[in-house]
Coordinates of C-alpha atoms in Angstrom, one line a residue:
Chain A
M1 CA -14.0 -18.5 4.7
E2 CA -10.9 -18.1 6.8
I3 CA -7.9 -20.3 7.0
K4 CA -5.7 -19.6 10.0
V5 CA -1.9 -19.9 9.8
K6 CA -0.7 -21.5 13.0
C7 CA 2.8 -21.9 14.3
S8 CA 3.9 -24.0 17.2
C9 CA 7.6 -23.4 16.9
G10 CA 7.8 -19.9 18.4
E11 CA 10.1 -17.3 17.0
G12 CA 13.6 -18.3 16.5
N13 CA 12.8 -21.9 16.9
C14 CA 11.6 -22.7 13.5
A15 CA 13.1 -25.8 12.2
E16 CA 15.4 -25.0 9.2
W17 CA 14.9 -27.2 6.1
A18 CA 17.2 -27.2 3.1
I19 CA 16.6 -27.0 -0.6
I20 CA 18.8 -28.6 -3.3
E21 CA 17.7 -27.1 -6.6
L22 CA 18.5 -28.3 -10.0
Q23 CA 17.8 -26.6 -13.3
G24 CA 16.4 -29.7 -14.8
V25 CA 14.7 -32.9 -13.9
V26 CA 16.0 -36.1 -12.4
E27 CA 14.3 -39.0 -14.2
A28 CA 14.0 -42.5 -12.9
Q29 CA 13.9 -45.5 -15.0
P30 CA 10.3 -46.6 -15.5
S31 CA 10.7 -49.8 -13.4
F32 CA 11.8 -47.7 -10.5
Q33 CA 9.1 -45.0 -10.6
D34 CA 7.0 -46.4 -7.8
R35 CA 9.7 -47.4 -5.4
L36 CA 12.0 -44.4 -5.2
Q37 CA 11.9 -44.4 -1.4
N38 CA 15.3 -44.8 0.2
L39 CA 17.1 -44.9 -3.2
E40 CA 20.1 -42.7 -3.5
I41 CA 19.9 -39.8 -5.9
G42 CA 23.5 -38.7 -5.9
I43 CA 26.5 -37.5 -4.0
L44 CA 26.8 -33.9 -2.8
C45 CA 30.4 -32.7 -2.2
R46 CA 31.9 -29.5 -0.9
P47 CA 35.4 -29.5 -2.3
S48 CA 36.9 -26.4 -0.7
T49 CA 36.2 -23.8 1.9
Q50 CA 34.2 -21.8 -0.7
E51 CA 30.4 -22.3 -0.8
K52 CA 30.8 -24.2 -4.0
Y53 CA 29.3 -27.6 -4.3
T54 CA 29.2 -30.5 -6.8
F55 CA 26.3 -32.9 -7.1
T56 CA 26.9 -36.1 -9.0
V57 CA 23.8 -37.9 -10.2
G58 CA 24.4 -41.1 -12.3
Y59 CA 27.2 -40.2 -14.6
H60 CA 26.5 -36.4 -14.6
E61 CA 28.3 -33.9 -12.4
L62 CA 26.7 -30.6 -11.7
T63 CA 28.3 -27.6 -10.0
G64 CA 26.5 -25.0 -8.0
S65 CA 26.7 -22.9 -4.9
K66 CA 24.9 -22.3 -1.6
V67 CA 23.0 -19.0 -1.7
P68 CA 20.9 -17.3 0.8
L69 CA 17.3 -16.8 -0.3
K70 CA 16.4 -13.1 -0.9
K71 CA 13.1 -13.8 0.8
P72 CA 12.9 -16.9 3.1
F73 CA 10.4 -19.6 2.4
L74 CA 8.0 -20.9 5.1
I75 CA 6.9 -24.5 4.8
L76 CA 3.2 -24.7 5.5
K77 CA 1.3 -27.9 6.0
K78 CA -2.4 -28.0 5.2
V79 CA -4.3 -29.6 8.1
K80 CA -8.0 -30.5 8.1
C81 CA -9.6 -30.3 11.5
L82 CA -13.0 -31.8 11.4
D83 CA -15.4 -29.6 13.3
L84 CA -17.3 -31.9 15.6
G85 CA -19.7 -29.3 16.8
A86 CA -23.2 -29.6 18.3
D87 CA -24.8 -30.6 15.0
Q88 CA -23.0 -33.8 14.3
T89 CA -24.3 -35.2 11.0
D90 CA -23.1 -38.1 8.9
A91 CA -23.0 -36.0 5.8
P92 CA -19.5 -35.8 4.2
V93 CA -17.7 -32.6 5.2
N94 CA -17.7 -30.0 2.5
S95 CA -14.2 -28.5 2.0
S96 CA -15.5 -25.0 2.6
D97 CA -17.2 -26.0 5.9
S98 CA -14.4 -28.0 7.5
N99 CA -11.8 -26.1 9.4
V100 CA -8.6 -26.1 7.4
E101 CA -5.5 -24.7 9.0
L102 CA -2.0 -24.1 7.7
Q103 CA 0.7 -25.0 10.2
V104 CA 4.2 -23.7 9.9
V105 CA 6.5 -26.7 9.9
G106 CA 9.7 -25.1 8.9
I107 CA 11.6 -22.3 7.3
I108 CA 14.1 -22.2 4.5
R109 CA 16.8 -19.6 4.4
H110 CA 19.4 -21.1 2.0
R111 CA 19.4 -23.3 -1.1
I112 CA 22.1 -25.1 -2.9
L113 CA 21.4 -24.2 -6.5
F114 CA 22.8 -26.0 -9.5
K115 CA 22.2 -24.3 -12.8
T116 CA 25.1 -25.3 -15.0
R117 CA 24.9 -27.9 -17.8
P118 CA 26.0 -31.2 -16.3
K119 CA 29.4 -32.5 -17.0
A120 CA 29.5 -36.1 -18.2
L121 CA 31.9 -38.2 -16.1
I122 CA 33.5 -40.9 -18.1
S123 CA 36.7 -41.6 -16.3
I124 CA 36.8 -44.6 -14.0
N125 CA 37.9 -42.4 -11.1
C126 CA 34.4 -41.2 -10.4
H127 CA 33.3 -41.3 -6.9
F128 CA 29.7 -42.4 -6.7
L129 CA 28.5 -45.2 -4.8
S130 CA 25.9 -46.8 -7.1
S131 CA 28.7 -48.0 -9.4
D132 CA 27.5 -50.1 -12.2
F133 CA 26.1 -48.2 -15.2
E134 CA 23.8 -51.1 -15.9
Q135 CA 22.2 -50.7 -12.5
L136 CA 21.7 -47.0 -12.8
Y137 CA 18.2 -46.1 -12.0
L138 CA 18.6 -42.4 -12.3
K139 CA 19.8 -40.0 -14.8
T140 CA 19.4 -36.3 -15.3
V141 CA 17.8 -35.1 -18.5
L142 CA 19.6 -32.4 -20.2
T143 CA 19.0 -29.2 -18.4
P144 CA 17.3 -26.4 -20.2
A145 CA 19.3 -23.2 -20.5
I146 CA 16.7 -21.3 -18.6
Q147 CA 14.4 -21.7 -15.7
I148 CA 10.7 -21.4 -16.6
R149 CA 8.4 -19.8 -14.0
R150 CA 4.7 -20.0 -14.6
V151 CA 2.2 -17.9 -12.6
M152 CA -1.1 -19.4 -11.7
A153 CA -4.0 -18.0 -9.7
N154 CA -6.2 -19.5 -7.1
P155 CA -3.6 -21.6 -5.5
L156 CA -5.0 -22.8 -2.2
W157 CA -8.5 -23.7 -2.8
R158 CA -7.8 -26.0 -5.7
V159 CA -4.2 -27.0 -5.3
E160 CA -4.9 -30.7 -5.1
T161 CA -6.6 -30.9 -8.5
M162 CA -4.0 -28.7 -10.1
M163 CA -0.9 -30.8 -9.2
P164 CA -1.0 -33.5 -11.9
L165 CA -1.6 -30.8 -14.4
V166 CA 1.4 -28.8 -13.3
V167 CA 3.7 -31.7 -13.3
A168 CA 2.6 -32.9 -16.7
G169 CA 2.7 -29.5 -18.2
L170 CA 6.2 -28.9 -16.9
F171 CA 7.6 -32.1 -18.5
V172 CA 6.1 -31.1 -21.8
F173 CA 7.6 -27.7 -21.7
I174 CA 11.0 -28.8 -20.6
V175 CA 11.3 -31.1 -23.6
A176 CA 9.9 -28.6 -25.9
A177 CA 11.9 -25.6 -24.6
M178 CA 15.3 -27.1 -25.0
G179 CA 17.2 -25.1 -27.5
R180 CA 14.1 -23.4 -28.8
D181 CA 13.0 -19.8 -28.8
L182 CA 10.2 -19.4 -26.3
S183 CA 8.3 -16.7 -28.1
T184 CA 5.5 -19.1 -28.9
R185 CA 3.6 -19.6 -25.8
S186 CA 0.4 -21.5 -25.1
P187 CA -2.4 -19.8 -23.3
P188 CA -3.8 -19.4 -20.7
F189 CA -0.8 -19.2 -18.5
K190 CA 1.6 -16.3 -18.3
F191 CA 5.3 -16.9 -18.5
H192 CA 8.1 -15.2 -16.7
V193 CA 11.3 -16.3 -18.3
H194 CA 14.6 -15.8 -16.6
C195 CA 17.4 -15.6 -19.1
K196 CA 21.0 -15.8 -18.3
Chain B
M1 CA 37.8 -36.7 -0.8
E2 CA 37.6 -37.4 2.9
E3 CA 34.5 -38.6 4.6
A4 CA 32.6 -36.2 6.8
E5 CA 33.6 -36.1 10.4
G6 CA 31.8 -38.1 13.0
K7 CA 30.7 -41.7 12.8
S8 CA 27.0 -40.8 13.0
S9 CA 25.1 -41.3 9.8
R10 CA 22.6 -38.7 10.8
G11 CA 22.1 -36.2 8.1
G12 CA 19.0 -34.1 7.3
A13 CA 18.9 -30.5 6.4
E14 CA 21.4 -29.4 9.1
A15 CA 24.0 -31.7 7.6
V16 CA 23.5 -30.2 4.2
L17 CA 23.6 -26.7 5.4
N18 CA 26.6 -27.2 7.6
M19 CA 28.8 -29.3 5.3
K20 CA 32.5 -28.9 6.1
P21 CA 35.0 -28.2 3.4
N22 CA 36.3 -31.3 1.8
S23 CA 33.3 -33.4 2.7
S24 CA 30.7 -35.4 0.9
M25 CA 27.3 -36.7 1.7
S26 CA 24.7 -38.9 0.0
I27 CA 21.4 -37.4 -1.1
A28 CA 18.7 -40.0 -1.2
Y29 CA 14.9 -40.2 -1.5
H30 CA 13.3 -40.1 1.9
P31 CA 11.6 -43.3 3.1
L32 CA 8.4 -41.2 3.1
F33 CA 9.2 -39.5 -0.3
G34 CA 6.0 -38.7 -2.2
L35 CA 3.7 -36.1 -3.5
H36 CA 2.9 -34.5 -0.1
D37 CA 0.3 -32.2 -1.5
D38 CA -0.3 -30.9 1.9
L39 CA 3.1 -29.2 2.0
I40 CA 3.3 -25.7 0.5
L41 CA 6.1 -23.3 0.2
L42 CA 5.3 -19.6 0.9
E43 CA 7.8 -16.9 0.0
L44 CA 7.7 -14.2 2.7
D45 CA 9.4 -10.8 3.1
P46 CA 11.4 -11.1 6.3
S47 CA 9.4 -8.2 7.8
L48 CA 6.3 -10.5 7.8
I49 CA 7.9 -13.4 9.5
P50 CA 7.2 -12.3 13.1
D51 CA 3.5 -11.9 12.2
V52 CA 3.3 -15.4 11.0
L53 CA 5.2 -16.9 13.9
H54 CA 3.0 -15.1 16.3
Q55 CA -0.1 -16.4 14.6
R56 CA -1.4 -13.1 13.4
V57 CA -1.9 -14.1 9.8
T58 CA -4.9 -15.7 8.0
L59 CA -6.0 -16.5 4.5
R60 CA -9.4 -15.2 3.5
G61 CA -11.8 -15.6 0.6
Q62 CA -14.5 -17.7 -0.9
P63 CA -13.6 -20.8 -2.8
D64 CA -14.2 -19.1 -6.2
E65 CA -12.1 -16.1 -5.4
D66 CA -8.3 -15.8 -5.5
A67 CA -7.0 -16.2 -2.0
V68 CA -5.6 -13.3 -0.1
L69 CA -3.3 -13.4 3.0
C70 CA -4.1 -10.9 5.7
T71 CA -2.0 -9.6 8.5
Q72 CA -3.5 -7.3 11.1
S73 CA -3.4 -4.3 8.8
K74 CA -2.4 -5.4 5.3
T75 CA -3.8 -7.5 2.5
F76 CA -1.7 -9.5 0.1
G77 CA -2.7 -11.3 -3.1
V78 CA -1.4 -14.8 -3.3
K79 CA -0.2 -16.4 -6.5
F80 CA 1.3 -19.8 -7.1
V81 CA 4.4 -19.7 -9.3
G82 CA 5.3 -23.0 -10.8
T83 CA 9.0 -23.7 -11.7
S84 CA 10.6 -26.0 -14.2
N85 CA 13.5 -26.4 -11.8
S86 CA 13.6 -29.5 -9.5
V87 CA 13.4 -28.2 -6.0
F88 CA 14.3 -31.0 -3.6
L89 CA 13.1 -30.4 -0.1
V90 CA 15.2 -31.8 2.7
P91 CA 13.7 -31.8 6.2
P92 CA 15.8 -31.6 9.3
S93 CA 16.7 -34.9 11.0
S94 CA 15.1 -34.0 14.3
S95 CA 11.9 -35.8 15.0
N96 CA 9.6 -32.9 15.9
C97 CA 9.0 -32.0 12.3
G98 CA 7.1 -35.2 11.8
Y99 CA 9.2 -36.7 8.9
V100 CA 11.5 -38.9 10.8
D101 CA 13.9 -40.8 8.6
E102 CA 14.1 -44.1 10.3
F103 CA 16.4 -45.6 7.7
T104 CA 19.2 -43.2 7.9
N105 CA 18.8 -42.7 11.7
S106 CA 19.4 -46.3 12.3
A107 CA 22.9 -47.4 13.0
E108 CA 22.7 -50.2 10.6
N109 CA 22.6 -48.6 7.2
G110 CA 25.6 -49.6 5.2
N111 CA 26.6 -46.2 4.0
K112 CA 29.7 -44.6 5.2
L113 CA 28.6 -41.1 4.2
P114 CA 25.9 -39.2 6.1
I115 CA 22.6 -39.2 4.3
A116 CA 20.2 -36.3 3.7
S117 CA 16.8 -37.3 2.4
V118 CA 14.6 -35.6 0.0
L119 CA 11.0 -35.7 1.2
K120 CA 9.4 -34.0 -1.8
V121 CA 10.0 -32.2 -5.1
S122 CA 8.3 -28.9 -4.8
P123 CA 6.5 -27.8 -8.0
G124 CA 6.5 -24.1 -7.1
T125 CA 6.0 -21.6 -4.4
L126 CA 3.3 -19.1 -3.2
E127 CA 4.3 -15.5 -3.7
L128 CA 2.7 -12.5 -2.1
V129 CA 2.1 -9.0 -3.5
E130 CA 0.5 -6.3 -1.4
V131 CA -3.0 -5.3 -2.7
A132 CA -5.7 -3.0 -1.7
P133 CA -8.4 -4.6 0.4
R134 CA -11.4 -5.9 -1.6
L135 CA -14.2 -4.1 0.1
D136 CA -16.7 -3.3 -2.7
K137 CA -18.9 -6.1 -1.4
L138 CA -19.1 -4.6 2.1
K139 CA -21.4 -1.7 1.1
L140 CA -23.5 -4.1 -1.0
L141 CA -24.0 -6.6 1.8
L142 CA -24.9 -4.0 4.4
S143 CA -27.2 -2.1 2.1
E144 CA -29.5 -5.2 1.8
R145 CA -31.1 -4.4 5.2
P146 CA -30.5 -0.8 6.1
Y147 CA -31.6 0.3 9.6
R148 CA -34.8 2.3 9.4
L149 CA -37.4 3.9 11.6
E150 CA -39.3 0.6 11.8
D151 CA -36.3 -1.2 13.2
A152 CA -36.0 1.4 15.9
M153 CA -39.7 0.9 16.8
E154 CA -39.4 -2.9 17.2
V155 CA -39.8 -4.0 20.8
D156 CA -37.8 -6.8 22.4
E157 CA -37.3 -9.6 20.0
I158 CA -36.1 -12.2 22.5
D159 CA -37.7 -15.1 20.7
Q160 CA -36.9 -13.9 17.2
L161 CA -36.0 -16.8 15.0
E162 CA -32.5 -16.9 13.5
E163 CA -33.9 -17.1 10.0
K164 CA -35.2 -13.6 10.3
R165 CA -31.7 -12.5 10.7
M166 CA -30.8 -13.3 7.0
G167 CA -28.9 -10.4 5.5
F168 CA -27.6 -9.3 8.9
F169 CA -23.9 -9.5 9.5
R170 CA -21.8 -9.8 12.7
W171 CA -18.1 -8.9 12.7
D172 CA -17.2 -12.6 12.2
D173 CA -19.6 -13.0 9.3
L174 CA -18.0 -10.0 7.6
V175 CA -14.5 -11.5 8.1
Q176 CA -15.7 -14.7 6.5
C177 CA -17.2 -12.9 3.5
L178 CA -14.6 -10.3 2.7
Q179 CA -11.0 -10.2 1.7
A180 CA -9.5 -7.5 3.9
S181 CA -7.3 -7.3 7.1
D182 CA -9.1 -6.5 10.3
D183 CA -7.8 -2.9 10.4
E184 CA -8.7 -2.3 6.8
L185 CA -12.2 -3.8 7.4
R186 CA -12.7 -1.5 10.4
E187 CA -11.6 1.5 8.3
G188 CA -14.0 0.4 5.5
L189 CA -16.9 0.2 8.0
Q190 CA -16.1 3.7 9.2
A191 CA -15.9 5.0 5.6
I192 CA -19.4 3.9 4.9
H193 CA -20.7 5.1 8.3
A194 CA -21.7 1.7 9.4
V195 CA -22.7 1.2 13.0
E196 CA -22.8 -1.8 15.3
I197 CA -26.3 -2.4 16.7
D198 CA -26.9 -5.4 18.9
G199 CA -23.8 -7.1 17.6
Y200 CA -24.8 -6.6 13.9
W201 CA -23.1 -4.1 11.6
R202 CA -25.7 -1.9 9.9
I203 CA -25.9 1.0 7.5
V204 CA -28.5 3.5 8.6
D205 CA -31.1 4.7 6.1
E206 CA -30.1 8.2 4.9
A207 CA -33.6 9.7 5.4
Y208 CA -33.7 8.4 9.0
M209 CA -30.3 9.9 9.7
G210 CA -31.6 13.2 8.2
D211 CA -34.4 13.1 10.8
V212 CA -31.9 12.7 13.6
L213 CA -29.8 15.5 12.3
N214 CA -32.8 17.8 12.0
M215 CA -33.7 17.1 15.6
L216 CA -30.2 17.8 16.7
L217 CA -30.1 21.1 14.8
H218 CA -33.5 22.1 16.1
N219 CA -32.3 21.5 19.7
L220 CA -29.1 23.3 19.0
V221 CA -31.0 26.4 18.3
L222 CA -33.5 25.9 21.1
N223 CA -30.7 25.4 23.7
D224 CA -28.3 27.8 22.2
W225 CA -25.6 25.3 21.8
S226 CA -22.5 26.0 19.8
F227 CA -21.6 24.1 16.6
D228 CA -18.0 23.7 17.8
A229 CA -18.6 22.7 21.4
L230 CA -21.4 20.1 21.6
V231 CA -21.5 18.2 24.9
E232 CA -22.1 14.5 24.0
D233 CA -24.2 13.6 27.1
E234 CA -26.4 16.7 26.6
V235 CA -27.0 16.1 22.9
V236 CA -27.5 12.3 23.2
G237 CA -29.8 12.8 26.2
V238 CA -32.1 15.2 24.3
L239 CA -32.2 13.0 21.2
V240 CA -33.1 9.9 23.3
S241 CA -35.9 11.7 25.0
D242 CA -37.2 12.6 21.6
G243 CA -37.5 9.0 20.8
F244 CA -34.3 8.0 19.0
P245 CA -32.3 4.9 20.2
L246 CA -29.1 5.7 22.1
V247 CA -26.8 4.1 19.6
I248 CA -28.4 6.1 16.8
A249 CA -28.1 9.3 18.7
R250 CA -24.4 8.7 19.2
H251 CA -24.0 7.6 15.6
C252 CA -25.4 11.0 14.5
L253 CA -22.5 12.7 16.1
E254 CA -20.1 10.3 14.4
V255 CA -21.6 10.9 11.0
Y256 CA -21.9 14.6 11.0
G257 CA -19.3 15.7 13.5
S258 CA -15.8 15.0 14.9
K259 CA -14.6 14.6 18.4
V260 CA -12.7 17.5 19.8
G261 CA -11.8 16.3 23.2
D262 CA -13.0 15.3 26.6
G263 CA -14.9 17.6 28.9
V264 CA -17.0 17.7 32.0
G265 CA -20.1 16.2 30.4
G266 CA -18.4 13.6 28.4
C267 CA -16.8 14.0 25.0
M268 CA -17.0 17.3 23.2
W269 CA -17.9 17.3 19.5
K270 CA -18.1 19.8 16.8
L271 CA -20.3 19.6 13.7
D272 CA -18.5 19.2 10.4
E273 CA -19.7 22.0 8.1
K274 CA -18.9 20.2 5.0
R275 CA -20.7 17.0 5.9
V276 CA -23.8 18.9 7.1
C277 CA -23.9 21.0 3.9
V278 CA -23.4 18.0 1.7
H279 CA -26.3 16.3 3.5
F280 CA -28.6 19.1 2.7
A281 CA -27.5 19.3 -0.9
R282 CA -28.4 15.7 -1.2
V283 CA -31.8 16.3 0.4
V284 CA -32.5 19.1 -2.2
L285 CA -31.5 16.8 -5.1
R286 CA -33.3 13.7 -3.8
E287 CA -36.1 14.0 -6.3
G288 CA -33.7 14.5 -9.2
K289 CA -31.7 17.1 -11.0
K290 CA -32.4 20.8 -10.6
R291 CA -31.5 24.0 -12.3
M292 CA -28.4 25.6 -10.7
E293 CA -30.3 28.7 -9.6
S294 CA -33.2 26.9 -7.9
F295 CA -30.7 24.4 -6.3
M296 CA -28.6 27.1 -4.8
E297 CA -31.6 28.9 -3.5
E298 CA -33.1 25.8 -1.8
W299 CA -29.8 24.6 -0.5
L300 CA -28.9 27.9 1.1
R301 CA -32.2 28.0 2.8
K302 CA -31.7 24.5 4.3
V303 CA -28.2 25.0 5.5
P304 CA -28.2 25.9 9.2
D305 CA -27.7 29.6 10.2
G306 CA -24.1 30.1 11.0
M307 CA -22.8 27.7 8.4
S308 CA -21.5 28.9 5.1
A309 CA -22.3 26.9 2.0
S310 CA -20.2 27.3 -1.1
F311 CA -20.5 25.2 -4.2
E312 CA -16.8 24.3 -3.9
T313 CA -17.5 22.1 -0.9
L314 CA -19.7 19.9 -3.1
K315 CA -16.9 18.7 -5.2
G316 CA -17.0 14.9 -5.4
E317 CA -20.7 14.9 -4.4
V318 CA -22.5 16.6 -7.3
L319 CA -22.0 17.1 -10.9
T320 CA -23.1 19.9 -13.3
E321 CA -24.2 19.5 -16.9
R322 CA -25.2 22.0 -19.5
I323 CA -28.6 21.3 -21.0
G324 CA -29.4 23.9 -23.6
A325 CA -28.5 27.2 -22.2
E326 CA -28.9 26.2 -18.6
M327 CA -26.7 24.6 -16.0
W328 CA -28.2 21.7 -14.1
V329 CA -27.0 20.0 -10.9
H330 CA -27.5 16.3 -9.8
T331 CA -26.0 14.0 -7.2
F332 CA -23.0 12.0 -8.0
S333 CA -21.1 11.0 -4.9
V334 CA -17.6 9.5 -4.8
S335 CA -19.0 7.2 -2.0
S336 CA -21.2 5.5 -4.5
L337 CA -18.3 4.5 -6.7
P338 CA -16.4 1.2 -6.8
L339 CA -13.2 1.0 -4.7
N340 CA -11.1 -0.8 -7.3
P341 CA -9.5 1.4 -9.9
A342 CA -10.6 -0.5 -13.1
D343 CA -14.3 -0.5 -12.2
R344 CA -14.1 3.1 -10.9
F345 CA -12.7 4.5 -14.1
S346 CA -15.1 2.5 -16.2
V347 CA -18.0 4.0 -14.2
L348 CA -16.6 7.5 -14.5
F349 CA -16.0 7.3 -18.2
R350 CA -19.5 6.0 -18.7
K351 CA -20.8 9.0 -16.9
R352 CA -18.7 11.4 -18.9
P353 CA -16.4 10.4 -21.8
K354 CA -14.0 13.3 -21.1
W355 CA -13.0 14.8 -17.8
E356 CA -10.9 17.8 -16.9
W357 CA -8.5 17.2 -14.0
K358 CA -10.3 19.7 -11.7
D359 CA -13.5 17.7 -12.0
L360 CA -11.9 14.3 -12.0
E361 CA -9.6 14.7 -9.0
P362 CA -12.3 14.7 -6.3
Y363 CA -13.5 11.3 -7.6
L364 CA -10.1 9.8 -7.4
R365 CA -9.1 11.1 -4.0
D366 CA -9.8 8.0 -2.0
L367 CA -8.3 5.5 -4.4
R368 CA -5.5 3.6 -2.9
V369 CA -3.5 1.0 -4.8
P370 CA -0.3 -0.1 -3.1
G371 CA 2.7 0.5 -5.3
L372 CA 0.9 2.9 -7.7
S373 CA 0.9 6.7 -7.3
S374 CA -1.9 8.8 -8.6
E375 CA 0.1 9.7 -11.7
G376 CA 0.6 6.0 -12.2
L377 CA -3.1 5.4 -11.9
L378 CA -3.8 8.0 -14.5
L379 CA -1.2 6.5 -16.8
K380 CA -2.6 3.1 -16.4
Y381 CA -6.3 3.7 -16.8
T382 CA -6.7 6.9 -18.8
R383 CA -5.6 8.6 -22.0
K384 CA -4.6 12.2 -21.7
S385 CA -5.2 14.6 -24.6
Q386 CA -4.4 18.2 -24.9
P387 CA -5.5 19.7 -28.2
T388 CA -3.5 22.9 -27.9
Q389 CA -0.8 24.2 -25.6
D390 CA -3.0 26.4 -23.5
A391 CA -6.1 24.2 -23.5
E392 CA -7.0 22.2 -20.4
P393 CA -5.8 18.6 -20.7
T394 CA -8.7 16.1 -20.7
F395 CA -8.8 12.5 -19.6
S396 CA -10.7 9.8 -21.4
A397 CA -10.8 6.0 -21.3
R398 CA -8.0 3.8 -22.6
Q399 CA -9.5 1.6 -25.4

């Protein structure tokens, strides 16, 4: 089967998205898990003319910088076009029969990357808007010292079923990897470990 | 810290990317924040971006295969690389990307800082690595129904049912079945001498092609044509009047000759000595292996006068083996071997556990793996041994 990659933006007009990347996970309090929309995550500051940034989440402050991506990312959106051809049947459309297309919706050329261990802010002079500690609904977990990359095959045809697995797996490994030697690995995935 | 300039609370990706020194902004979850499984990040070498933006790129494969991404002339394997980092995706605030942030775009939100909203946390990205096209299936598919004499004899089949066309492939069918770019698919079809007949790509039965060649050679002698200057229209005309379909007559020139230019009667062709000689060697060995002496005698008899046949030209097409005190010859063509290196070496080492380089080289000549030289291929798939300094090194399978 063939999946076409379509682009309606035209060269040079591709909308530029941004990435803010943390080496860690932002965890919400359980009661807020399902209603994160519109809630503030944190404050991003650029203190000087340098491309250095701080990101304050809860009472943690992360420092990072804006870096250009070595290879840009394209953001593709999977779009199902039901083929209403001459033989219209009521049978459910098989995923290999329906016309799936990938549309380019944007491009990413830079990211703001935070990979240091967060600094705990304890002084009263912190400048974040969601002020009361008791009302904090977000906190960062301790960031692992390394980023873990995991290579998987067969991405496109089965990406929907793999998602929950990936997220669950990552959580387990972040907790397990903190401070531990990663020489024990669990099959069947291969690991590429970026050490600093 | 001062607030950002401007009273507008519009944010989005552009605000993040263009933050002024000494400014702050709020990062929030987008009103439409969620899983957004349908959004995928693809990492691309900048040289490929024009191809994507001009819609010259597709993904090809069956649901049980690993997907490949194809441009016009290259094939790339696709892998999903998950990350333990949190990658927050921030869309631009403009409305044409479809993720309009009503909340922050309204003038009524109480924040003083501009807001950029995170639509999704991306679990990873797709990465590309250039690979050789996967064309082993091509020969298999087209060999199901080779074109034979009977097909040439069939009269008009206007009311032929579609079902009868099972095992027949049009260009679009091949694109759906195979993982290769258009250019690579075309080259693959040429390499196996496939021909398009009535819109279907076919492999022509070897014996039938032999008949066409024999007729061509017969007429060559009769009309005193030259091997090096065959006039297309003349040759094709004669073959058609002898009962061969036009497309097959033309195909014969493609298979056994090469174009040398344009002339008064159409294109000029010359017969390729190697291809013709190899053909006759295969004819002689069709029934099985033969002793070297009888093979050479029969072969030299069949080769057309004016062509010289040396055993050297059969490298990569036949193999010799010593049985008792005698040397025997049998067919073993590089064109019958798998295209991917792992399978090819496995077939070669099953045939013979140890190879000397001079015998092995012709069977590796057409192997192409992006990023791997022929030395690299040998290093990866073979074990080299050299018992003494002046002995020939031999190659065997890696265990």
